[in-house]
XYZ file of C-alpha atoms in Angstrom:
680
model
C 0.000 0.000 0.000
C 1.241 3.479 -0.809
C 2.043 5.954 1.919
C -1.120 7.056 3.692
C -2.307 10.603 3.586
C -5.514 12.528 3.424
C -6.073 13.415 -0.210
C -6.306 17.192 -0.454
C -8.125 18.367 -3.568
C -10.192 21.471 -4.215
C -13.867 20.942 -4.995
C -17.251 22.583 -5.164
C -20.570 20.840 -5.038
C -24.130 21.912 -5.640
C -27.326 20.547 -7.068
C -31.057 20.749 -6.762
C -31.449 17.380 -5.061
C -27.982 16.127 -4.213
C -28.399 13.145 -6.494
C -24.880 13.360 -7.810
C -22.616 15.383 -5.568
C -19.962 17.097 -7.647
C -16.493 18.097 -6.602
C -14.589 20.958 -8.200
C -10.867 20.282 -8.014
C -7.886 22.574 -8.505
C -4.977 20.282 -7.701
C -4.187 16.554 -7.489
C -5.168 16.283 -11.158
C -3.686 16.273 -14.646
C -6.151 18.995 -15.664
C -5.176 22.620 -15.960
C -6.282 24.910 -13.114
C -5.722 28.155 -14.979
C -9.424 28.913 -15.330
C -12.640 27.533 -13.820
C -14.357 24.660 -15.563
C -17.783 25.841 -16.729
C -20.593 24.109 -18.591
C -19.554 25.683 -21.894
C -16.048 24.204 -21.460
C -17.350 20.639 -21.188
C -17.216 18.403 -24.240
C -20.414 17.001 -25.750
C -19.797 13.555 -24.276
C -19.123 15.028 -20.823
C -22.419 16.893 -21.032
C -24.083 13.601 -21.919
C -22.761 11.535 -19.000
C -22.327 14.015 -16.179
C -25.163 14.451 -13.702
C -27.615 17.305 -14.078
C -26.465 18.627 -10.727
C -23.376 19.902 -12.523
C -25.469 22.608 -14.112
C -26.447 24.187 -10.802
C -22.924 23.667 -9.482
C -21.621 25.903 -12.245
C -23.877 28.858 -11.523
C -27.490 30.056 -11.191
C -29.861 29.615 -14.095
C -33.351 30.968 -14.492
C -34.537 29.348 -17.705
C -37.197 26.653 -17.806
C -35.942 24.841 -20.888
C -32.453 23.419 -21.197
C -30.884 24.009 -24.624
C -29.823 21.335 -27.025
C -26.243 20.401 -26.339
C -23.835 22.675 -28.069
C -24.098 25.794 -25.933
C -25.591 27.311 -22.835
C -25.687 26.207 -19.240
C -29.299 26.394 -18.085
C -30.686 24.489 -15.147
C -33.879 22.563 -14.493
C -35.655 25.260 -12.506
C -35.578 28.817 -11.272
C -35.481 28.074 -7.556
C -32.487 28.052 -5.216
C -29.835 25.529 -6.311
C -31.994 24.616 -9.287
C -35.080 23.392 -7.420
C -38.123 24.214 -9.544
C -40.761 26.602 -8.188
C -43.769 24.556 -9.273
C -46.453 24.563 -6.560
C -49.519 22.308 -6.888
C -52.414 23.386 -9.074
C -55.073 23.064 -6.363
C -55.574 22.076 -2.740
C -58.227 20.121 -0.874
C -58.820 19.220 2.756
C -56.884 16.187 3.914
C -59.372 13.335 4.089
C -59.538 10.219 6.238
C -58.584 9.482 9.813
C -55.244 10.173 11.411
C -54.290 6.523 10.962
C -54.731 6.845 7.193
C -52.028 9.537 7.102
C -49.451 7.498 8.961
C -46.526 9.386 7.522
C -47.664 12.482 9.458
C -49.569 11.375 12.570
C -47.404 9.208 14.878
C -48.814 5.867 15.969
C -46.542 5.829 19.016
C -43.961 8.039 20.666
C -41.686 9.577 17.983
C -42.751 7.164 15.258
C -44.561 7.473 11.922
C -44.004 3.908 10.778
C -46.965 3.710 8.313
C -46.179 0.232 7.000
C -48.011 -1.175 3.958
C -48.586 -4.808 4.825
C -45.200 -6.549 4.772
C -43.563 -3.388 3.379
C -41.806 -1.661 6.279
C -41.047 2.048 6.496
C -37.350 2.593 7.267
C -37.303 6.334 8.018
C -39.622 6.536 11.027
C -39.534 10.338 11.208
C -42.827 12.105 10.507
C -43.503 14.220 7.430
C -42.596 17.897 7.621
C -45.128 20.326 6.143
C -43.217 22.157 3.426
C -44.279 25.282 1.564
C -45.956 24.373 -1.747
C -43.128 25.762 -3.892
C -40.578 23.592 -2.034
C -42.135 20.151 -2.410
C -39.602 17.543 -1.328
C -37.467 19.966 0.616
C -37.824 19.067 4.289
C -39.603 15.830 3.349
C -38.176 13.330 0.874
C -36.122 10.164 1.374
C -34.627 8.555 -1.727
C -31.529 6.937 -3.252
C -31.226 4.201 -0.646
C -28.454 1.804 0.372
C -28.646 -1.171 2.769
C -26.147 -3.635 4.311
C -26.154 -6.591 6.752
C -23.581 -7.481 9.409
C -21.917 -10.722 8.198
C -21.508 -11.780 11.847
C -25.168 -11.188 12.752
C -27.583 -10.836 9.852
C -30.297 -9.436 12.144
C -28.219 -6.267 12.347
C -28.962 -4.115 9.288
C -28.094 -0.516 8.441
C -29.755 1.623 5.780
C -29.042 5.076 4.392
C -30.609 7.556 1.987
C -30.719 11.100 0.724
C -32.708 12.613 3.591
C -34.331 16.044 3.278
C -35.929 16.305 6.718
C -33.829 19.320 7.708
C -34.724 21.288 4.565
C -31.810 20.309 2.350
C -30.315 16.966 1.431
C -28.233 15.244 4.076
C -26.896 11.717 4.601
C -29.716 9.893 6.364
C -29.058 6.798 8.499
C -31.294 4.079 9.960
C -30.726 0.787 11.779
C -32.579 -2.409 12.630
C -31.665 -5.003 15.271
C -34.413 -7.493 14.382
C -33.692 -8.359 10.779
C -35.594 -5.434 9.271
C -38.921 -5.906 11.063
C -38.616 -2.505 12.746
C -36.309 0.473 12.353
C -34.931 3.477 14.185
C -33.350 6.630 12.778
C -29.803 7.586 13.682
C -28.104 10.918 13.069
C -24.900 11.274 11.066
C -22.844 14.066 12.738
C -21.978 15.869 9.509
C -22.649 19.484 10.493
C -18.935 20.190 10.347
C -15.631 18.418 9.966
C -12.201 19.459 11.097
C -10.903 22.292 8.949
C -7.375 20.988 8.488
C -6.045 21.330 5.790
C -8.356 24.309 5.300
C -6.233 26.388 7.671
C -9.182 26.930 10.009
C -10.498 24.741 12.843
C -13.751 23.764 11.123
C -15.564 23.518 7.807
C -19.363 23.698 8.078
C -21.512 21.865 5.520
C -24.860 22.901 4.071
C -25.882 19.632 2.415
C -24.937 16.041 1.630
C -26.050 12.833 -0.079
C -25.019 9.955 -2.373
C -24.523 7.470 0.444
C -23.342 3.868 0.365
C -22.929 1.328 3.190
C -20.823 -1.702 4.135
C -19.726 -3.725 7.192
C -16.265 -4.993 8.042
C -15.573 -8.457 9.478
C -15.418 -7.195 13.085
C -18.881 -5.707 13.512
C -18.254 -2.114 12.392
C -20.508 -0.443 9.839
C -19.351 2.276 7.427
C -21.119 4.980 5.455
C -19.727 7.024 2.603
C -21.262 10.500 2.420
C -20.680 13.439 0.119
C -20.821 16.811 1.900
C -20.941 20.155 0.144
C -21.727 23.850 0.234
C -23.791 25.302 -2.589
C -22.132 28.694 -3.044
C -23.877 31.740 -4.462
C -26.164 29.603 -6.641
C -28.323 29.231 -3.497
C -27.264 31.886 -0.961
C -24.976 34.902 -0.442
C -22.315 32.528 0.921
C -19.689 32.023 -1.839
C -18.223 28.893 -0.202
C -18.330 25.891 -2.548
C -16.146 23.593 -0.468
C -16.980 19.895 -0.500
C -15.738 16.486 0.613
C -16.129 12.748 0.270
C -16.310 11.558 3.881
C -16.383 8.145 5.585
C -18.271 7.648 8.868
C -17.867 4.559 11.062
C -20.409 3.049 13.454
C -18.077 1.424 15.940
C -19.601 -1.781 17.336
C -23.098 -0.404 18.032
C -24.783 -1.569 14.822
C -25.474 1.790 13.188
C -27.060 3.439 16.223
C -24.441 6.206 16.123
C -21.485 7.366 14.019
C -18.015 8.750 14.715
C -17.460 12.506 14.814
C -15.986 13.990 12.793
C -16.034 11.948 9.608
C -12.761 11.170 7.832
C -11.966 12.689 4.445
C -11.266 10.549 1.422
C -11.268 13.672 -0.768
C -11.649 17.239 0.498
C -11.303 20.827 -0.698
C -11.628 24.389 0.546
C -13.042 26.458 -2.318
C -14.468 29.697 -1.005
C -14.223 31.352 -4.454
C -15.544 28.540 -6.641
C -12.448 28.507 -8.822
C -12.129 24.765 -9.359
C -11.139 23.285 -12.699
C -12.151 19.618 -12.322
C -15.394 17.922 -11.245
C -15.647 14.704 -9.206
C -18.862 12.684 -9.362
C -20.585 9.647 -7.860
C -18.455 8.072 -5.114
C -19.431 4.589 -3.849
C -17.772 2.377 -1.227
C -17.207 -1.296 -0.392
C -15.375 -3.113 2.421
C -13.508 -6.412 2.197
C -15.203 -8.230 5.090
C -13.795 -11.650 4.201
C -11.957 -12.921 7.275
C -9.481 -14.960 5.186
C -8.708 -12.213 2.694
C -5.155 -10.824 2.600
C -6.808 -7.377 2.622
C -9.258 -8.059 5.426
C -11.334 -4.986 6.372
C -9.778 -2.748 3.720
C -12.186 0.029 2.666
C -12.425 1.039 -1.005
C -13.982 4.172 -2.533
C -14.308 4.802 -6.300
C -15.594 7.791 -8.263
C -15.498 9.627 -11.616
C -13.376 12.710 -12.313
C -14.515 15.047 -15.090
C -11.499 17.097 -16.191
C -11.094 20.242 -18.267
C -9.243 18.228 -20.940
C -12.527 16.438 -21.778
C -11.776 13.165 -19.976
C -13.762 11.271 -17.331
C -11.668 8.578 -15.622
C -12.560 6.341 -12.669
C -10.308 6.609 -9.586
C -9.967 4.622 -6.345
C -8.621 5.165 -2.811
C -8.467 2.707 0.086
C -7.930 2.562 3.835
C -6.191 -0.061 5.997
C -6.967 1.560 9.356
C -10.765 1.321 9.520
C -11.342 4.563 7.667
C -9.012 6.815 9.662
C -6.781 7.660 6.663
C -6.804 6.916 2.935
C -4.220 6.137 0.266
C -3.210 8.135 -2.781
C -5.654 7.649 -5.622
C -5.200 5.060 -8.379
C -6.601 5.051 -11.923
C -9.187 2.299 -12.401
C -10.304 2.862 -16.008
C -7.071 2.163 -17.858
C -6.533 1.724 -21.597
C -8.249 -1.104 -23.471
C -8.863 -2.102 -27.113
C -12.629 -2.023 -26.434
C -12.437 1.776 -26.137
C -12.493 2.865 -29.757
C -13.577 6.522 -29.724
C -11.893 9.109 -27.477
C -14.005 12.015 -28.805
C -10.876 14.128 -29.248
C -10.449 14.397 -25.471
C -7.072 14.013 -23.785
C -5.925 10.470 -22.978
C -3.370 10.798 -20.133
C -4.534 7.438 -18.736
C -5.480 5.719 -21.991
C -8.351 5.535 -24.432
C -11.056 4.573 -21.894
C -11.458 8.222 -21.013
C -15.264 8.610 -20.728
C -16.784 6.692 -17.793
C -19.468 6.996 -15.117
C -21.350 5.067 -12.346
C -18.533 2.992 -10.843
C -19.496 0.169 -8.444
C -16.679 -1.437 -6.387
C -17.111 -4.957 -4.968
C -14.835 -7.626 -3.466
C -14.566 -11.409 -3.813
C -13.958 -13.915 -0.999
C -10.306 -14.165 -2.091
C -9.749 -10.407 -1.616
C -9.752 -9.482 -5.309
C -11.300 -6.065 -5.952
C -13.563 -5.425 -8.936
C -15.006 -2.165 -10.260
C -17.867 -2.212 -12.777
C -18.791 0.989 -14.618
C -20.500 2.427 -17.655
C -18.187 3.404 -20.506
C -19.035 5.560 -23.526
C -15.915 5.184 -25.694
C -17.690 2.888 -28.154
C -20.350 5.515 -28.828
C -20.457 6.696 -32.458
C -19.067 10.147 -33.158
C -22.084 11.132 -35.226
C -25.325 11.867 -33.383
C -27.209 10.649 -36.474
C -25.826 7.112 -36.151
C -28.891 5.097 -35.126
C -26.957 2.483 -33.131
C -26.351 4.676 -30.118
C -25.259 1.977 -27.634
C -22.745 2.091 -24.780
C -20.828 -0.587 -22.853
C -20.336 -1.898 -19.313
C -16.685 -2.490 -18.383
C -14.993 -4.250 -15.462
C -11.557 -3.552 -13.969
C -9.826 -5.832 -11.471
C -7.168 -5.400 -8.786
C -5.383 -8.336 -7.160
C -3.170 -6.204 -4.895
C -5.742 -4.407 -2.782
C -6.474 -1.496 -5.079
C -2.883 -0.400 -5.689
C -3.001 -1.297 -9.399
C -5.708 -2.368 -11.860
C -5.670 -4.549 -14.947
C -6.961 -3.322 -18.293
C -10.783 -3.250 -18.330
C -12.730 -6.020 -20.024
C -16.153 -5.735 -21.610
C -19.142 -7.137 -19.730
C -21.699 -6.206 -22.393
C -23.020 -3.490 -24.627
C -26.235 -1.816 -23.471
C -28.747 0.824 -24.582
C -29.661 3.657 -22.256
C -33.153 4.951 -21.485
C -34.656 7.447 -23.960
C -34.442 11.230 -23.992
C -37.292 12.426 -21.797
C -38.856 15.476 -23.400
C -38.789 13.877 -26.856
C -41.558 11.540 -25.688
C -43.058 13.145 -22.575
C -43.604 16.657 -23.938
C -41.546 19.799 -24.228
C -40.094 20.741 -20.856
C -40.298 17.210 -19.410
C -36.961 17.042 -17.563
C -35.068 18.352 -20.614
C -31.595 17.041 -21.293
C -32.154 13.893 -19.206
C -33.276 10.330 -19.849
C -36.374 8.929 -18.117
C -38.699 5.891 -18.193
C -41.694 6.993 -20.325
C -44.921 5.129 -19.685
C -46.892 3.839 -22.659
C -49.843 5.613 -24.289
C -50.918 9.208 -23.723
C -49.928 9.556 -20.060
C -46.774 11.668 -19.492
C -46.286 11.792 -15.697
C -43.135 9.613 -15.566
C -40.435 12.251 -15.999
C -37.973 11.542 -13.163
C -34.448 11.292 -14.534
C -33.112 7.753 -14.903
C -30.212 5.850 -16.394
C -28.907 2.287 -16.701
C -25.954 1.486 -14.445
C -24.088 -1.703 -13.372
C -24.201 -3.582 -10.050
C -21.525 -6.248 -9.520
C -21.039 -9.155 -7.100
C -18.824 -12.211 -6.587
C -20.329 -15.580 -5.627
C -19.192 -16.259 -2.020
C -19.104 -19.989 -2.791
C -16.986 -19.551 -5.926
C -14.472 -16.702 -6.076
C -14.092 -17.077 -9.843
C -17.794 -16.473 -10.556
C -18.340 -12.745 -11.095
C -21.708 -11.292 -12.057
C -22.722 -7.812 -13.199
C -26.393 -6.823 -13.444
C -27.246 -3.889 -15.703
C -30.163 -2.386 -17.605
C -30.673 -2.120 -21.355
C -33.515 -0.521 -23.328
C -32.749 -2.799 -26.293
C -32.784 -6.449 -25.221
C -34.215 -9.886 -26.039
C -37.789 -8.649 -25.577
C -37.364 -5.084 -26.808
C -35.830 -4.734 -30.242
C -36.440 -4.146 -33.904
C -38.701 -7.202 -34.234
C -41.354 -5.762 -31.936
C -41.030 -2.185 -33.152
C -38.334 -0.782 -30.871
C -35.653 0.621 -33.156
C -32.718 2.902 -32.195
C -32.916 6.139 -34.204
C -30.000 8.219 -32.900
C -29.998 10.859 -30.193
C -31.467 14.159 -29.061
C -30.138 16.375 -26.265
C -27.266 13.858 -26.158
C -29.643 11.049 -25.081
C -30.826 8.060 -27.159
C -34.024 8.055 -29.206
C -36.093 5.099 -30.438
C -39.263 4.242 -32.304
C -41.888 2.474 -30.204
C -41.152 4.276 -26.924
C -44.828 5.055 -26.210
C -46.213 1.927 -27.901
C -47.409 -0.855 -25.560
C -45.330 -3.999 -26.026
C -42.636 -2.356 -28.149
C -39.787 -0.658 -26.233
C -39.240 -1.783 -22.648
C -36.216 -1.676 -20.363
C -34.899 -4.964 -18.978
C -32.392 -6.066 -16.344
C -29.637 -8.239 -17.841
C -26.829 -10.266 -16.295
C -23.227 -10.672 -17.395
C -21.490 -13.769 -15.990
C -17.785 -14.555 -15.761
C -16.511 -17.958 -14.635
C -12.830 -17.047 -14.818
C -12.493 -14.288 -12.231
C -13.610 -11.457 -14.492
C -11.217 -12.176 -17.350
C -14.080 -12.701 -19.801
C -17.898 -12.656 -19.859
C -20.124 -15.160 -21.637
C -22.680 -12.777 -23.138
C -23.435 -14.804 -26.280
C -20.787 -15.703 -28.860
C -19.690 -14.952 -32.400
C -21.437 -12.058 -34.088
C -23.847 -11.858 -31.130
C -21.112 -11.426 -28.514
C -21.943 -8.647 -26.049
C -25.178 -7.810 -27.890
C -27.900 -7.234 -25.254
C -30.444 -8.645 -27.717
C -28.948 -12.070 -26.945
C -27.958 -11.587 -23.302
C -29.325 -13.285 -20.188
C -32.441 -11.466 -18.967
C -33.136 -11.387 -15.222
C -36.654 -9.984 -15.686
C -38.237 -12.541 -18.004
C -41.411 -13.609 -16.214
C -44.517 -13.603 -18.409
C -45.813 -10.227 -17.218
C -42.398 -8.619 -17.531
C -41.716 -9.444 -21.165
C -43.473 -6.369 -22.577
C -43.051 -4.009 -19.604
C -40.330 -1.856 -18.051
C -37.958 -2.835 -15.239
C -35.239 -0.425 -14.135
C -32.775 0.597 -11.372
C -31.544 -2.799 -10.203
C -29.178 -3.834 -7.431
C -27.709 -7.294 -6.853
C -26.505 -9.380 -3.911
C -25.592 -12.993 -3.127
C -26.827 -15.069 -0.212
C -24.220 -16.823 1.895
C -25.095 -20.023 0.031
C -24.383 -18.540 -3.389
C -27.882 -17.724 -4.614
C -28.068 -14.509 -6.634
C -30.790 -11.943 -5.879
C -31.601 -8.872 -7.993
C -34.180 -6.225 -7.047
C -35.611 -3.461 -9.251
C -38.584 -1.208 -10.005
C -41.151 -3.106 -12.065
C -44.113 -1.998 -14.223
C -45.702 -5.370 -14.950
C -48.538 -4.981 -12.412
C -51.954 -3.350 -12.758
C -51.846 -0.265 -14.965
C -48.233 0.684 -14.102
C -47.068 0.515 -17.696
C -49.659 3.025 -18.906
C -50.140 5.378 -15.928
C -46.507 5.822 -14.838
C -46.841 3.970 -11.524
C -44.264 1.394 -10.423
C -43.956 -1.647 -8.200
C -40.873 -3.286 -6.752
C -39.841 -6.889 -7.484
C -37.095 -9.394 -6.709
C -35.598 -12.030 -9.000
C -33.488 -14.973 -7.866
C -31.396 -17.703 -9.454
C -29.079 -20.520 -8.481
C -27.804 -21.364 -11.959
C -27.546 -17.736 -13.277
C -29.468 -18.757 -16.384
C -33.050 -19.206 -15.178
C -34.742 -16.740 -12.840
C -37.822 -16.748 -10.668
C -39.509 -13.526 -9.617
C -41.638 -12.305 -6.688
C -43.543 -9.068 -6.204
C -42.247 -7.133 -3.195
C -44.627 -4.152 -2.997
C -48.119 -4.830 -1.663
C -49.644 -2.272 -4.064
C -48.503 0.008 -6.868
C -46.695 3.288 -6.206
C -47.685 6.406 -8.197
C -45.104 8.375 -10.146
C -43.258 10.775 -7.799
C -44.418 14.377 -7.463
C -41.853 15.832 -5.074
C -39.146 18.067 -6.568
C -41.933 18.969 -8.957
C -41.201 20.329 -12.423
C -43.643 21.610 -15.035
C -44.367 18.053 -16.232
C -44.091 16.095 -12.970
C -41.699 14.949 -10.258
C -38.153 15.215 -11.594
C -36.218 13.354 -8.899
C -36.783 9.881 -7.475
C -33.181 9.140 -6.544
C -30.713 7.551 -8.931
C -30.229 4.056 -7.527
C -31.564 1.595 -4.944
C -29.992 -1.093 -2.748
C -30.204 -4.733 -1.676
C -28.812 -6.933 1.120
C -29.316 -10.701 0.942
C -26.952 -12.639 3.201
C -29.852 -14.750 4.499
C -33.184 -13.551 3.192
C -33.408 -10.657 0.740
C -33.810 -7.141 2.143
C -34.609 -4.889 -0.840
C -34.898 -1.149 -0.231
C -36.581 1.477 -2.388
C -38.148 4.946 -2.470
C -41.906 4.649 -1.911
C -44.566 7.179 -3.011
C -47.781 5.706 -1.606
C -48.063 8.182 1.292
C -49.705 11.570 0.637
C -47.903 14.880 0.719
C -49.580 17.448 2.963
C -49.621 21.250 2.996
C -51.058 24.033 5.090
C -54.372 24.868 3.451
C -54.340 28.218 1.633
C -56.268 30.840 3.591
C -55.586 29.200 6.956
C -52.924 29.987 9.572
C -54.286 33.551 9.747
C -55.449 35.614 12.717
C -58.995 34.415 12.073
C -58.390 30.833 10.835
C -56.148 28.289 12.562
C -53.862 26.174 10.345
C -55.503 23.258 8.597
C -54.017 20.374 6.607
C -54.613 19.965 2.888
C -53.703 17.501 0.209
C -53.019 18.758 -3.301
C -53.359 18.044 -6.997
C -50.409 18.736 -9.296
C -50.514 20.438 -12.686
C -50.378 17.027 -14.385
C -53.425 15.777 -12.444
C -51.566 13.598 -9.966
C -52.218 13.628 -6.238
C -49.175 15.059 -4.459
C -47.215 12.281 -2.733
C -44.267 11.807 -0.380
C -41.017 9.896 -0.982
C -40.028 7.516 1.825
C -37.538 4.686 2.291
C -39.173 1.248 2.475
C -37.882 -2.295 2.785
C -39.193 -5.854 3.104
C -37.909 -9.261 4.154
C -38.350 -11.727 1.279
C -37.223 -15.268 0.559
C -35.008 -15.252 -2.514
C -37.034 -17.119 -5.150
C -35.552 -20.274 -6.616
C -34.502 -20.537 -10.244
C -37.434 -20.247 -12.560
C -38.120 -21.528 -16.018
C -36.670 -20.448 -19.311
C -38.657 -18.721 -22.048
């Protein structure tokens, strides 16, 4: 391991929901720091793959429509830090008894559990009543992670983007009874030590993008991105930010160490950074026989002024107290064929995003990620597919082998092409079929990797693809190119034509190769193994998966699912779990007890624009999926009340698109992993 030190890099971070926390860096990079990196300086491919939060990080915008790529730097809304000012269209008195609004009225002391059958609410805090133009602020929980203690599977920790204090923060929750009941814990992230800032403390306005893991000795860890928003949201120019690790030391997630430890940190009071860091996730090697036992790994993407976007990694050998120098993960490979004219200081695989680190029982470290270097240069090329890559380290994250291809995949379609002008412009989403256009929350296909605990050479990567065995040219789903930098297709709004699927890449040689078809069909998602192939799923959408193995080597994959009821045509979603022993045939079980309407919080002109960006799964014994749930109502103070003559009253609301305003909450369930199903 290289000499330990706290990585000191400048950064700034801002965004309207904290979905992707971004870090502006001045040093510790190959990029020039002579001038700030702005939206107009980004290359077309960087604009395509970087999170929308970048736009608000680079300055305030007041326009409602984002321009086609090629100029401009507008945001998604006119509110502070990009949050849209889109209050509901109308209000009505809240109906029903107190028990029917369980997310607001506590059933017992300090609890608003509001379970739905076997679906258990994780965040037991009660709903805050937010002003109508700040829906979601002070309320939402989304983008969840979950992990089990390998020494005691009844001990489970969960985390999320938590907005209860009025801005995003790193929420934490714990269960001591295998997920039957939960308590909230508080991550002490109000400030961290200022060194090397030159002052005693750095205070943080917001945070998010959490991930969780346990070590082999009963300690839980949370990665959390902390940031200040700068003048995009307030008169305070500070845009400092940090990637921080918190440890719950032997009390099962009930509390966390203070202060957190930096993996990457920067003092940027003037917002002069020239590099952006994005999407950090963490894993811990909790294999007792591993040569790197209890080593902590963090990976992320760096967007540089030279047009590149490489994946980097740091690690800790002292339980998260200090971290190593960073190492390049996404090295050169023949599968990266188009560098888009960007610099290649670390090789031709220079455009990457959504890294997921995971460890095998032998201590080998793997990082799966989306790569865009096989994308055609011309936006008129109809075959606008990308690829999932995997990099491997056998020396504890000090060096990585050249990446290998897991599979090609097709991303979700450009949103406002199919959902109407102004529907989350510049982003992809999951359009429902027919005339309904309420499903406008941004979405993308990303990888989730695991190693079979019973076979260290069996590596699996689950990922989504809009073109697949059941969604392709034969049933009317044809790639047509791109718009706003996002893919376009025929058949997007046609029932039974386009539909997203969860696929699985399998390696039986320790990640050296993946058996996604052969010959001319190699790596083509049209011929790949489909995880979501039950009868009702064949013509419907499934998206945002996570994967996990049981101790006995059974693979589980959870995901949002639109096969039930009218989900596929009204924009609602359910949550499902697939399982397999042989990695070829899958069985499936519905997890949600009823369908969840499309989200309305963080409301834009066409609907709710933010539902998180990923979900989680733990499955050491039974499966413990976790998701963002929208079945509880959002409440407001009724207009015309809370006056000298009228006491405050509670109201529900109807949005501009006709939906009933709803809340976003973290939910989980305890489910037997289904046995291998039948082929189709």
